Amino acid sequence: MCGIVGYVGGGQAAPILLEGLHRLEYRGYDSAGLALAEGDKLQVIKAAVRVGELRERVGDGHTAPVGLAHTRWATHGEPTDINAHPHTDAGGRVAVVHNGMLENAEELREELLAAGVTPGSETDTELLAHLIAAELDGTESLEDAVRAVLRRVDGAYGIAVLDATRPTELVVARDGSPIVLGIGDGEMFVASDVAALVRHTQRVVYLDDGELATISAGDYRTSTLGANRTAKTTTTVDVTDEDYRLGDYTNYMHKEIHEQPTAVRRAVLGRLDDRFATAHLGGLQQDARELRSFRSVKLLGCGSAYYVAQLGANLIEEWARIPADAEPASEFRYRNPVIDPDALYIAVSQSGETKDTLAAVQELKRKGGRVIGVVNAPGSTIARECGSGIYLHAGPEVSVASTKAVTNMTVCFAMLGLLLGRMRDLSVARGRGIVSALDALPKAIEDVLAAEEAIAEVAERFSWAARMFFIGRVWYWPVAREGALKLKEISYVHAEAYQAAELKHGPLALIDSGMPSVVLVGDDELLAKNVATLEQIKARGGPVIAVTNAEIPADLADAVIRVPRVHPELDPIVFTIALQLFGYHIATALGREIDKPRNLAKSVTVE
């Protein structure tokens, strides 16, 4: 959520800042702005507009070598020009951009009002600008002023601060919201995501919670809120500017759907062992003895990551014969959970920055739980907090609706289930069958993608529907939930997922000619029961879209989306790809803005 970009160097800041904001548009936002230090004054241009329109408003002719920029996702106050970032103090000396939420914002606002300062916006961020400006009257250092104010705030923040009277430096800080420094040649960059930096540098430094950094064109220094200097390690990120280019695709979601065969090949590369019928996951720091000692597995995620975690729990329990289940990370810490010392906890997050999942990890660590991460960003907060885990290798994902990261999450859980299973009772023969199926999975995904035109035709036929059911059993229940979520996210069609057996316990009351049902029918031991589900829906006049790799009676489906067989427990992955295309083409038929669905953000860094 929200995007921060900062620059200090010898170039012109404005075009660098605007390009950085463009790279962060995928995070979700409702307004945008920038602040430039021109002479000893700030030039602030901001509005409730997209980055493209902001670029037009900024225009040419700005030569300032330092500045800040921001895309805002509204928390305190509606998306208006006044509430857009950057925010300044009353004298226009200090500019602040901020991701996160201040929990004691009202207390700070009352303090400012009592001092005769009336904020002009509804935001919590503006309060920081006024407070920092007041601190500067009694200190010679912008860093010390920022530090003094941050000691007084409660809540999450990633901030960047510019003082017009010190136009050669920026001060940034984080606590719960990511900040990354980019190290250039005679110039320095700041961002909330490396996507804004890789066009200029691949050398980055990640700030930790409770850290500040003061950056100038040729140097940076970091310290804690307690003013103790810290030593940082420079990391070289393994993505480039080319990875973020759209190429010949009309939007990133379509591009990323089609990147999935390559992403899966990258995920399994070097990790499958046919000789011993197992998997090797180098990011796990636990040895074989420790991995065998776990008596249960608990997976935690939010949104798509939670649904994939449900499927992952099924895979682990089936192959390793260890009790496994999944829970929304957003609920975990609030129910005062009992932490099992003999359990392995797994935190799942595409971005590695999901606030609720990070909070669950921190709660687990406080209580002595053993937790690993499954993330797509190795330098992310969750990855660093866990210290051990599995990297997805999905590559950069830009569209808000996750596709290739979701698929690679499932693949990584399959490899973990295989590894744990082979340490226990999973036979060599069965293990080799899983290895073979994982090797064959990219080709099966390519076969689904080759059928895109047929899937698009089905989607367009049913794009009239204002509501849909997604129905699945056992392995296909999490897939149904993910399919319904995708449709909701990008098309705004009301979609709900149900277990097939639950239809008779209430939802059948909603079935009529205006409620299509997308029914997932796998070619497994439950085929007859799934055919009975189709009959129940058809008997009540409900249109049926069957997604299947089995032979079903022709009169029980109004449309059929066929997918290939891979492996009984891995077939749900190819069903997921088909549902991605189905949701995508409904949203396209409805003219939706695919990559930037309303009210949503890619990286959810607030509760």
Coordinates of C-alpha atoms in Angstrom, one line a residue:
M1 CA 0.0 0.0 0.0
C2 CA 1.2 3.5 -0.8
G3 CA 4.5 4.2 -2.5
I4 CA 7.5 6.3 -1.4
V5 CA 10.3 7.5 -3.7
G6 CA 13.1 9.8 -2.8
Y7 CA 16.2 11.1 -4.6
V8 CA 19.4 13.0 -3.7
G9 CA 22.1 13.4 -6.3
G10 CA 23.4 15.5 -9.2
G11 CA 20.6 14.8 -11.6
Q12 CA 17.1 16.3 -11.9
A13 CA 14.9 14.8 -9.2
A14 CA 11.5 15.4 -10.7
P15 CA 11.7 12.9 -13.6
I16 CA 13.3 10.2 -11.4
L17 CA 10.6 10.6 -8.8
L18 CA 7.8 10.4 -11.3
E19 CA 9.2 7.4 -13.0
G20 CA 9.6 5.8 -9.5
L21 CA 5.9 6.5 -8.8
H22 CA 4.9 4.9 -12.1
R23 CA 6.8 1.7 -11.1
L24 CA 4.9 1.7 -7.8
E25 CA 1.4 2.2 -9.2
Y26 CA 0.6 -1.5 -8.8
R27 CA 0.6 -1.1 -5.0
G28 CA -2.7 0.7 -5.2
Y29 CA -3.3 4.4 -4.6
D30 CA -5.9 7.2 -4.8
S31 CA -3.7 10.3 -5.0
A32 CA -0.1 11.3 -5.8
G33 CA 2.4 14.1 -5.3
L34 CA 5.9 15.3 -5.0
A35 CA 8.0 17.8 -3.2
L36 CA 11.2 19.4 -4.6
A37 CA 13.8 21.5 -2.8
E38 CA 14.3 24.5 -5.1
G39 CA 16.6 27.0 -3.6
D40 CA 15.6 27.3 0.1
K41 CA 11.9 26.7 -0.6
L42 CA 9.7 23.6 -1.2
Q43 CA 7.8 23.2 -4.4
V44 CA 4.9 20.8 -3.7
I45 CA 2.6 19.5 -6.4
K46 CA -0.1 17.0 -5.4
A47 CA -3.6 16.0 -6.2
A48 CA -6.1 13.1 -6.1
V49 CA -5.0 12.0 -9.6
R50 CA -3.1 9.2 -11.3
V51 CA 0.6 9.5 -11.8
G52 CA 0.2 10.2 -15.5
E53 CA -1.9 13.3 -14.7
L54 CA 0.5 14.3 -12.0
R55 CA 3.3 14.2 -14.5
E56 CA 1.4 16.7 -16.7
R57 CA 0.9 19.0 -13.8
V58 CA 4.6 18.9 -12.8
G59 CA 5.7 19.7 -16.4
D60 CA 9.3 20.5 -17.3
G61 CA 11.8 23.0 -16.0
H62 CA 12.4 21.6 -12.5
T63 CA 16.1 21.3 -11.8
A64 CA 16.1 20.5 -8.1
P65 CA 18.5 17.7 -7.3
V66 CA 16.6 16.4 -4.3
G67 CA 13.0 15.5 -3.6
L68 CA 10.3 13.2 -2.3
A69 CA 7.3 11.6 -4.0
H70 CA 4.3 9.5 -2.9
T71 CA 1.3 7.6 -4.0
R72 CA -1.4 7.5 -1.2
W73 CA -3.9 4.8 -0.3
A74 CA -6.3 6.5 2.0
T75 CA -6.4 5.7 5.7
H76 CA -7.0 8.9 7.6
G77 CA -9.2 11.1 5.5
E78 CA -10.8 10.7 2.1
P79 CA -8.8 10.8 -1.2
T80 CA -8.7 14.6 -1.9
D81 CA -6.1 17.0 -3.1
I82 CA -5.6 18.4 0.4
N83 CA -5.1 14.9 1.9
A84 CA -2.6 13.9 -0.8
H85 CA 1.1 13.6 0.2
P86 CA 3.6 15.2 0.6
H87 CA 2.5 17.2 3.6
T88 CA 4.3 20.2 5.0
D89 CA 4.4 22.3 8.1
A90 CA 2.7 25.7 8.2
G91 CA 5.8 27.5 7.1
G92 CA 6.4 25.2 4.2
R93 CA 9.9 24.2 5.4
V94 CA 9.5 20.5 6.1
A95 CA 7.9 18.0 3.7
V96 CA 6.9 14.4 4.8
V97 CA 5.7 11.4 3.0
H98 CA 4.4 8.5 5.1
N99 CA 3.2 4.9 4.7
G100 CA 1.4 3.3 7.6
M101 CA -1.0 4.6 10.4
L102 CA -0.3 6.5 13.6
E103 CA -2.4 5.0 16.3
N104 CA -2.1 8.1 18.6
A105 CA -2.9 10.6 15.8
E106 CA -5.8 12.2 17.7
E107 CA -3.6 12.8 20.7
L108 CA -1.0 14.4 18.6
R109 CA -3.6 16.5 16.8
E110 CA -4.9 17.8 20.1
E111 CA -1.4 18.7 21.2
L112 CA -0.9 20.7 18.0
L113 CA -4.2 22.5 18.4
A114 CA -3.4 23.4 22.0
A115 CA -0.1 24.9 20.7
G116 CA -2.0 27.1 18.2
V117 CA -1.3 24.9 15.1
T118 CA -4.3 24.0 13.0
P119 CA -3.6 21.1 10.5
G120 CA -5.1 21.7 7.1
S121 CA -5.8 18.1 6.2
E122 CA -7.5 15.1 7.8
T123 CA -4.3 13.0 7.7
D124 CA -2.0 11.7 10.4
T125 CA 1.0 12.4 8.2
E126 CA 0.6 16.2 8.3
L127 CA 1.0 16.0 12.1
L128 CA 4.5 14.7 11.6
A129 CA 5.5 17.6 9.4
H130 CA 4.4 20.1 12.1
L131 CA 6.0 18.2 14.9
I132 CA 9.3 17.9 13.1
A133 CA 9.4 21.6 12.2
A134 CA 8.8 22.5 15.8
E135 CA 11.7 20.2 16.9
L136 CA 14.0 21.9 14.3
D137 CA 13.8 25.1 16.2
G138 CA 15.8 23.5 19.0
T139 CA 18.2 21.2 17.2
E140 CA 20.8 21.6 14.4
S141 CA 20.1 18.1 13.0
L142 CA 17.1 17.0 10.9
E143 CA 17.9 13.5 11.9
D144 CA 17.7 14.4 15.6
A145 CA 14.4 16.2 15.0
V146 CA 12.9 13.2 13.2
R147 CA 14.2 10.9 15.9
A148 CA 12.6 13.0 18.7
V149 CA 9.2 13.0 17.0
L150 CA 9.2 9.3 16.2
R151 CA 9.9 8.5 19.8
R152 CA 6.5 10.0 20.6
V153 CA 4.4 8.2 18.0
D154 CA 2.6 4.9 18.2
G155 CA 1.8 2.8 15.2
A156 CA 3.4 1.8 11.9
Y157 CA 5.4 4.0 9.6
G158 CA 7.8 4.3 6.7
I159 CA 8.6 7.9 6.3
A160 CA 10.9 10.2 4.3
V161 CA 11.6 13.8 5.3
L162 CA 12.9 16.8 3.4
D163 CA 14.0 20.1 5.0
A164 CA 14.1 23.0 2.5
T165 CA 17.0 24.6 4.4
R166 CA 19.0 21.4 4.1
P167 CA 18.6 20.6 0.4
T168 CA 21.5 18.1 0.3
E169 CA 20.0 15.3 2.4
L170 CA 16.9 13.3 3.2
V171 CA 16.0 11.5 6.5
V172 CA 14.1 8.2 6.3
A173 CA 12.8 5.8 9.0
R174 CA 10.8 2.7 9.3
D175 CA 8.8 0.7 11.8
G176 CA 6.4 -1.8 10.3
S177 CA 6.4 -0.4 6.8
P178 CA 9.3 -1.1 4.4
I179 CA 12.0 1.4 3.4
V180 CA 14.8 0.5 1.0
L181 CA 17.9 2.6 0.1
G182 CA 19.3 2.4 -3.4
I183 CA 23.0 3.1 -3.8
G184 CA 24.0 4.8 -7.0
D185 CA 27.2 6.4 -8.4
G186 CA 27.2 9.9 -6.8
E187 CA 23.5 9.6 -6.1
M188 CA 21.2 7.9 -3.6
F189 CA 17.6 6.7 -3.9
V190 CA 14.9 5.8 -1.4
A191 CA 11.8 3.7 -2.0
S192 CA 9.2 1.5 -0.3
D193 CA 9.8 -1.2 -2.9
V194 CA 12.8 -2.1 -5.0
A195 CA 10.6 -1.8 -8.2
A196 CA 11.2 1.9 -8.0
L197 CA 15.0 1.5 -7.8
V198 CA 16.1 -1.2 -10.3
R199 CA 16.1 1.1 -13.3
H200 CA 18.9 3.0 -11.5
T201 CA 20.7 0.5 -9.3
Q202 CA 20.6 -3.1 -8.1
R203 CA 22.6 -2.3 -4.9
V204 CA 20.2 -1.8 -2.0
V205 CA 20.1 -1.6 1.8
Y206 CA 17.0 -2.6 3.7
L207 CA 16.2 -0.7 6.9
D208 CA 15.0 -2.7 9.9
D209 CA 12.2 -1.6 12.2
G210 CA 13.3 1.1 14.5
E211 CA 16.1 2.4 12.2
L212 CA 16.6 5.8 10.6
A213 CA 18.9 6.8 7.8
T214 CA 20.3 10.1 6.7
I215 CA 21.3 10.1 3.0
S216 CA 23.2 12.5 0.8
A217 CA 24.4 12.2 -2.8
G218 CA 27.5 10.2 -1.9
D219 CA 26.8 8.6 1.4
Y220 CA 24.4 7.3 4.0
R221 CA 24.4 6.6 7.7
T222 CA 22.0 4.5 9.8
S223 CA 21.1 4.6 13.4
T224 CA 18.4 3.5 15.9
L225 CA 15.8 5.6 17.6
G226 CA 18.1 5.5 20.6
A227 CA 20.8 7.3 18.4
N228 CA 23.1 4.3 18.3
R229 CA 24.9 3.8 14.9
T230 CA 24.1 0.6 13.0
A231 CA 26.1 -1.2 10.4
K232 CA 24.2 -2.3 7.3
T233 CA 25.1 -4.8 4.6
T234 CA 24.5 -3.9 0.9
T235 CA 22.4 -6.5 -1.0
T236 CA 22.4 -7.0 -4.8
V237 CA 18.8 -7.7 -5.9
D238 CA 18.3 -10.3 -8.6
V239 CA 15.7 -8.4 -10.7
T240 CA 16.3 -5.8 -13.3
D241 CA 14.4 -3.0 -15.0
E242 CA 13.6 -5.4 -17.8
D243 CA 11.6 -7.7 -15.4
Y244 CA 9.1 -4.9 -14.9
R245 CA 8.5 -4.1 -18.5
L246 CA 5.0 -4.9 -19.9
G247 CA 6.2 -6.0 -23.4
D248 CA 3.5 -6.9 -25.9
Y249 CA 0.8 -7.5 -23.2
T250 CA -2.0 -5.1 -22.5
N251 CA -1.7 -5.4 -18.8
Y252 CA 0.5 -7.1 -16.2
M253 CA -2.0 -9.6 -15.0
H254 CA -2.3 -11.2 -18.5
K255 CA 1.5 -11.1 -18.7
E256 CA 2.0 -12.8 -15.4
I257 CA -0.6 -15.5 -16.1
H258 CA 1.4 -16.4 -19.2
E259 CA 4.7 -16.3 -17.3
Q260 CA 3.6 -19.2 -15.0
P261 CA 5.2 -22.1 -16.9
T262 CA 8.6 -20.3 -16.7
A263 CA 7.9 -19.3 -13.1
V264 CA 7.2 -23.0 -12.1
R265 CA 10.3 -24.2 -13.9
R266 CA 12.3 -21.7 -12.0
A267 CA 10.7 -22.8 -8.7
V268 CA 11.6 -26.5 -9.1
L269 CA 15.0 -26.0 -10.8
G270 CA 17.6 -27.8 -8.8
R271 CA 15.2 -28.7 -6.0
L272 CA 13.8 -32.1 -7.3
D273 CA 15.8 -35.3 -6.7
D274 CA 14.6 -38.2 -8.8
R275 CA 17.2 -40.6 -7.4
F276 CA 15.9 -40.3 -3.8
A277 CA 12.4 -39.2 -4.8
T278 CA 12.5 -36.1 -2.7
A279 CA 13.1 -32.4 -2.8
H280 CA 15.9 -30.2 -1.6
L281 CA 15.0 -26.8 -0.1
G282 CA 18.2 -24.9 0.7
G283 CA 16.5 -22.1 2.5
L284 CA 15.4 -24.3 5.3
Q285 CA 17.9 -24.1 8.2
Q286 CA 16.4 -27.1 10.0
D287 CA 18.3 -30.4 9.6
A288 CA 16.6 -33.7 9.0
R289 CA 16.4 -34.6 12.7
E290 CA 14.5 -31.3 13.4
L291 CA 12.2 -31.6 10.4
R292 CA 11.3 -35.1 11.5
S293 CA 10.6 -33.9 15.1
F294 CA 7.6 -31.7 14.1
R295 CA 4.3 -33.3 15.2
S296 CA 2.0 -30.8 13.3
V297 CA 2.2 -28.0 10.8
K298 CA 0.3 -24.7 10.9
L299 CA 0.2 -22.4 7.9
L300 CA -0.7 -18.7 8.1
G301 CA -1.5 -16.3 5.3
C302 CA -4.0 -13.6 4.2
G303 CA -6.2 -13.6 1.1
S304 CA -4.9 -15.7 -1.7
A305 CA -2.0 -16.8 0.5
Y306 CA -4.5 -18.2 3.0
Y307 CA -6.3 -20.2 0.4
V308 CA -3.1 -21.6 -1.0
A309 CA -2.1 -22.4 2.5
Q310 CA -5.2 -24.5 2.8
L311 CA -4.2 -26.5 -0.2
G312 CA -0.6 -26.7 1.1
A313 CA -1.9 -28.1 4.4
N314 CA -3.8 -30.8 2.5
L315 CA -0.6 -31.7 0.6
I316 CA 1.6 -31.9 3.7
E317 CA -1.0 -33.9 5.6
E318 CA -1.6 -36.4 2.8
W319 CA 2.1 -37.0 1.9
A320 CA 3.8 -36.6 5.3
R321 CA 0.9 -37.9 7.5
I322 CA 1.4 -34.9 9.8
P323 CA -1.7 -33.1 11.1
A324 CA -1.7 -29.8 9.2
D325 CA -4.1 -26.9 8.9
A326 CA -4.3 -23.3 7.7
E327 CA -5.6 -20.1 9.4
P328 CA -5.9 -16.5 8.4
A329 CA -2.9 -14.7 9.8
S330 CA -5.1 -11.7 10.5
E331 CA -7.0 -13.7 13.1
F332 CA -4.2 -15.6 14.6
R333 CA -2.7 -13.2 17.1
Y334 CA -6.0 -11.9 18.3
R335 CA -7.4 -15.2 19.5
N336 CA -4.6 -15.7 22.0
P337 CA -3.3 -18.9 20.4
V338 CA -1.6 -21.7 22.2
I339 CA 1.8 -22.1 20.6
D340 CA 2.8 -25.7 20.2
P341 CA 6.5 -26.2 20.7
D342 CA 6.4 -29.3 18.6
A343 CA 4.7 -27.6 15.6
L344 CA 6.2 -26.0 12.5
Y345 CA 4.6 -22.7 11.7
I346 CA 4.8 -21.4 8.2
A347 CA 4.1 -17.7 7.2
V348 CA 3.0 -17.2 3.6
S349 CA 3.2 -13.9 1.8
Q350 CA 3.9 -12.9 -1.8
S351 CA 5.3 -9.5 -0.8
G352 CA 6.9 -10.6 2.5
E353 CA 5.5 -7.3 3.9
T354 CA 1.9 -8.2 4.7
K355 CA 1.3 -6.5 8.0
D356 CA -1.1 -9.1 9.6
T357 CA 1.2 -12.0 8.6
L358 CA 4.3 -10.2 9.9
A359 CA 2.5 -9.5 13.2
A360 CA 1.7 -13.3 13.5
V361 CA 5.3 -14.1 12.9
Q362 CA 6.4 -11.7 15.6
E363 CA 3.8 -13.1 18.0
L364 CA 5.1 -16.6 17.3
K365 CA 8.7 -15.6 18.0
R366 CA 7.8 -13.9 21.2
K367 CA 6.1 -17.1 22.4
G368 CA 8.9 -19.4 21.3
G369 CA 7.3 -20.9 18.2
R370 CA 9.4 -22.2 15.3
V371 CA 8.4 -20.4 12.1
I372 CA 9.6 -20.3 8.6
G373 CA 8.6 -18.0 5.7
V374 CA 7.4 -18.7 2.2
V375 CA 7.8 -15.5 0.3
N376 CA 8.7 -14.1 -3.1
A377 CA 11.0 -11.3 -1.9
P378 CA 14.2 -12.6 -0.1
G379 CA 15.0 -9.2 1.4
S380 CA 11.5 -8.6 2.7
T381 CA 10.6 -8.1 6.4
I382 CA 9.0 -11.5 6.8
A383 CA 11.9 -13.2 5.2
R384 CA 14.4 -11.5 7.5
E385 CA 12.2 -11.9 10.5
C386 CA 11.9 -15.7 10.0
G387 CA 15.5 -16.1 8.9
S388 CA 14.6 -19.5 7.3
G389 CA 12.2 -20.6 4.6
I390 CA 11.4 -21.2 1.0
Y391 CA 11.8 -18.6 -1.8
L392 CA 9.1 -18.7 -4.4
H393 CA 11.3 -17.7 -7.4
A394 CA 8.1 -16.3 -9.1
G395 CA 9.8 -13.2 -10.3
P396 CA 8.4 -9.7 -9.9
E397 CA 4.6 -9.6 -9.7
V398 CA 3.1 -6.2 -10.6
S399 CA -0.7 -6.8 -10.9
V400 CA -2.6 -6.4 -7.7
A401 CA -4.3 -9.7 -8.3
S402 CA -1.7 -12.4 -7.6
T403 CA -1.3 -15.2 -10.2
K404 CA 2.2 -16.6 -10.7
A405 CA 3.1 -16.1 -7.0
V406 CA 0.0 -18.1 -6.0
T407 CA 0.9 -20.9 -8.3
N408 CA 4.5 -21.0 -7.1
M409 CA 3.3 -21.0 -3.5
T410 CA 1.4 -24.2 -4.2
V411 CA 4.4 -25.7 -5.9
C412 CA 6.7 -24.9 -3.0
F413 CA 4.2 -26.5 -0.6
A414 CA 4.2 -29.6 -2.8
M415 CA 8.0 -29.8 -2.5
L416 CA 7.8 -29.3 1.2
G417 CA 5.2 -32.0 1.5
L418 CA 7.3 -34.3 -0.6
L419 CA 10.4 -33.6 1.5
L420 CA 8.6 -34.2 4.8
G421 CA 6.8 -37.2 3.4
R422 CA 10.0 -38.9 2.3
M423 CA 11.5 -38.4 5.8
R424 CA 8.6 -40.4 7.1
D425 CA 6.4 -43.0 5.3
L426 CA 6.0 -41.8 1.7
S427 CA 7.3 -44.6 -0.5
V428 CA 10.0 -44.2 -3.2
A429 CA 7.5 -45.1 -5.9
R430 CA 5.0 -42.5 -4.8
G431 CA 7.7 -39.9 -4.3
R432 CA 9.0 -40.4 -7.8
G433 CA 5.4 -40.0 -9.1
I434 CA 5.3 -36.6 -7.4
V435 CA 8.7 -35.6 -8.8
S436 CA 7.6 -36.6 -12.3
A437 CA 4.3 -34.7 -11.9
L438 CA 6.1 -31.5 -10.7
D439 CA 8.5 -31.8 -13.7
A440 CA 5.5 -32.1 -16.0
L441 CA 3.5 -29.3 -14.5
P442 CA 4.9 -26.4 -16.6
K443 CA 3.8 -28.3 -19.8
A444 CA 0.3 -28.8 -18.3
I445 CA 0.0 -25.1 -17.5
E446 CA 1.1 -24.3 -21.1
D447 CA -1.8 -26.6 -22.3
V448 CA -4.3 -24.6 -20.2
L449 CA -2.9 -21.3 -21.6
A450 CA -3.2 -22.7 -25.1
A451 CA -6.9 -23.1 -24.5
E452 CA -7.3 -19.4 -23.5
E453 CA -9.5 -18.6 -26.5
A454 CA -12.0 -21.2 -25.5
I455 CA -12.0 -20.1 -21.9
A456 CA -12.5 -16.5 -23.0
E457 CA -15.5 -17.5 -25.0
V458 CA -17.1 -19.1 -21.9
A459 CA -16.2 -16.1 -19.8
E460 CA -17.8 -13.7 -22.2
R461 CA -21.0 -15.9 -22.4
F462 CA -21.4 -15.5 -18.7
S463 CA -20.2 -11.9 -18.2
W464 CA -23.8 -10.9 -17.7
A465 CA -23.9 -12.5 -14.3
A466 CA -23.9 -10.2 -11.3
R467 CA -23.3 -13.1 -8.9
M468 CA -21.7 -16.6 -9.1
F469 CA -21.0 -19.6 -6.9
F470 CA -17.7 -21.5 -7.0
I471 CA -18.1 -25.1 -5.9
G472 CA -15.3 -27.6 -4.9
R473 CA -14.7 -30.6 -2.7
V474 CA -11.6 -31.4 -0.6
W475 CA -8.6 -30.6 -2.8
Y476 CA -10.7 -28.3 -4.9
W477 CA -12.3 -26.3 -2.1
P478 CA -9.3 -23.9 -1.7
V479 CA -9.2 -23.6 -5.5
A480 CA -12.9 -22.6 -5.5
R481 CA -12.2 -20.0 -2.9
E482 CA -9.2 -18.6 -4.8
G483 CA -11.3 -18.6 -8.1
A484 CA -14.1 -16.6 -6.4
L485 CA -11.6 -14.2 -4.9
K486 CA -10.0 -13.5 -8.3
L487 CA -13.4 -12.8 -9.9
K488 CA -14.4 -10.4 -7.0
E489 CA -11.0 -8.6 -7.1
I490 CA -10.8 -7.7 -10.8
S491 CA -14.4 -7.9 -12.1
Y492 CA -16.4 -6.7 -9.0
V493 CA -18.8 -9.6 -9.6
H494 CA -20.2 -11.0 -6.3
A495 CA -18.7 -14.5 -6.1
E496 CA -18.9 -16.9 -3.2
A497 CA -17.2 -20.3 -2.8
Y498 CA -18.8 -23.3 -1.1
Q499 CA -17.9 -26.9 -0.4
A500 CA -20.1 -29.0 -2.6
A501 CA -21.6 -30.9 0.3
E502 CA -22.6 -27.6 2.0
L503 CA -24.9 -26.6 -0.9
K504 CA -27.8 -28.6 0.6
H505 CA -27.3 -26.9 4.0
G506 CA -28.5 -23.5 2.8
P507 CA -26.9 -22.1 -0.3
L508 CA -29.2 -24.1 -2.7
A509 CA -31.8 -21.5 -1.7
L510 CA -30.0 -19.0 -3.9
I511 CA -29.8 -21.1 -7.0
D512 CA -31.8 -19.9 -9.9
S513 CA -31.4 -18.9 -13.6
G514 CA -29.5 -15.8 -12.6
M515 CA -26.9 -17.6 -10.4
P516 CA -24.3 -19.5 -12.5
S517 CA -22.2 -22.0 -10.6
V518 CA -18.6 -22.7 -11.5
V519 CA -18.2 -26.4 -10.4
L520 CA -14.7 -28.0 -10.1
V521 CA -14.9 -31.7 -11.1
G522 CA -11.7 -33.6 -10.7
D523 CA -11.3 -37.1 -12.1
D524 CA -11.0 -38.8 -8.7
E525 CA -12.9 -41.0 -6.2
L526 CA -15.4 -38.2 -5.7
L527 CA -16.4 -37.9 -9.3
A528 CA -19.8 -39.5 -8.8
K529 CA -20.6 -37.2 -5.9
N530 CA -19.6 -34.1 -8.0
V531 CA -21.8 -35.3 -10.8
A532 CA -24.6 -35.5 -8.2
T533 CA -23.8 -31.8 -7.3
L534 CA -24.2 -30.8 -10.9
E535 CA -27.6 -32.6 -11.0
Q536 CA -28.8 -30.7 -7.9
I537 CA -27.9 -27.4 -9.4
K538 CA -29.4 -28.1 -12.8
A539 CA -32.6 -29.4 -11.2
R540 CA -33.2 -25.9 -9.7
G541 CA -32.6 -24.1 -13.0
G542 CA -29.0 -23.0 -12.2
P543 CA -26.5 -22.5 -15.1
V544 CA -23.4 -24.7 -14.7
I545 CA -19.9 -24.0 -15.8
A546 CA -17.9 -27.2 -15.3
V547 CA -14.1 -27.0 -15.0
T548 CA -13.0 -30.6 -15.3
N549 CA -10.5 -33.2 -16.4
A550 CA -13.1 -36.0 -16.3
E551 CA -15.9 -37.2 -18.5
I552 CA -19.2 -35.8 -17.3
P553 CA -22.8 -36.1 -18.8
A554 CA -23.2 -33.4 -21.5
D555 CA -26.6 -32.4 -20.3
L556 CA -25.4 -31.4 -16.8
A557 CA -23.2 -28.4 -17.9
D558 CA -24.1 -25.3 -19.9
A559 CA -20.4 -24.8 -20.6
V560 CA -17.3 -26.9 -20.0
I561 CA -13.7 -25.7 -19.4
R562 CA -11.4 -28.7 -19.9
V563 CA -8.0 -29.0 -18.2
P564 CA -5.3 -31.7 -18.5
R565 CA -4.5 -34.4 -15.9
V566 CA -1.2 -34.1 -14.0
H567 CA -1.4 -35.9 -10.7
P568 CA -4.4 -36.5 -8.3
E569 CA -3.1 -34.1 -5.7
L570 CA -1.5 -31.6 -8.1
D571 CA -4.4 -31.3 -10.6
P572 CA -5.8 -28.4 -8.5
I573 CA -3.0 -26.2 -9.7
V574 CA -4.0 -26.4 -13.4
F575 CA -7.6 -25.8 -12.3
T576 CA -6.4 -22.6 -10.6
I577 CA -4.8 -21.4 -13.9
A578 CA -8.1 -22.0 -15.8
L579 CA -10.0 -19.9 -13.1
Q580 CA -7.4 -17.1 -13.5
L581 CA -8.2 -16.9 -17.2
F582 CA -11.9 -17.2 -16.6
G583 CA -11.9 -14.3 -14.1
Y584 CA -9.5 -12.3 -16.2
H585 CA -11.7 -12.5 -19.3
I586 CA -14.9 -11.7 -17.5
A587 CA -13.2 -8.5 -16.1
T588 CA -12.0 -7.7 -19.6
A589 CA -15.5 -8.1 -21.0
L590 CA -16.8 -5.7 -18.4
G591 CA -14.1 -3.1 -19.1
R592 CA -12.4 -3.2 -15.7
E593 CA -9.0 -1.7 -14.9
I594 CA -7.4 -5.1 -14.5
D595 CA -4.1 -4.3 -12.8
K596 CA -5.5 -1.7 -10.4
P597 CA -8.8 -3.0 -8.9
R598 CA -10.6 -0.4 -6.9
N599 CA -10.0 -0.1 -3.2
L600 CA -7.2 -2.7 -3.2
A601 CA -3.4 -2.7 -2.9
K602 CA -0.7 -5.2 -3.8
S603 CA 1.2 -5.1 -0.5
V604 CA -1.1 -4.7 2.5
T605 CA 1.1 -3.0 5.1
V606 CA -1.7 -1.8 7.4
E607 CA -4.2 -3.7 9.5

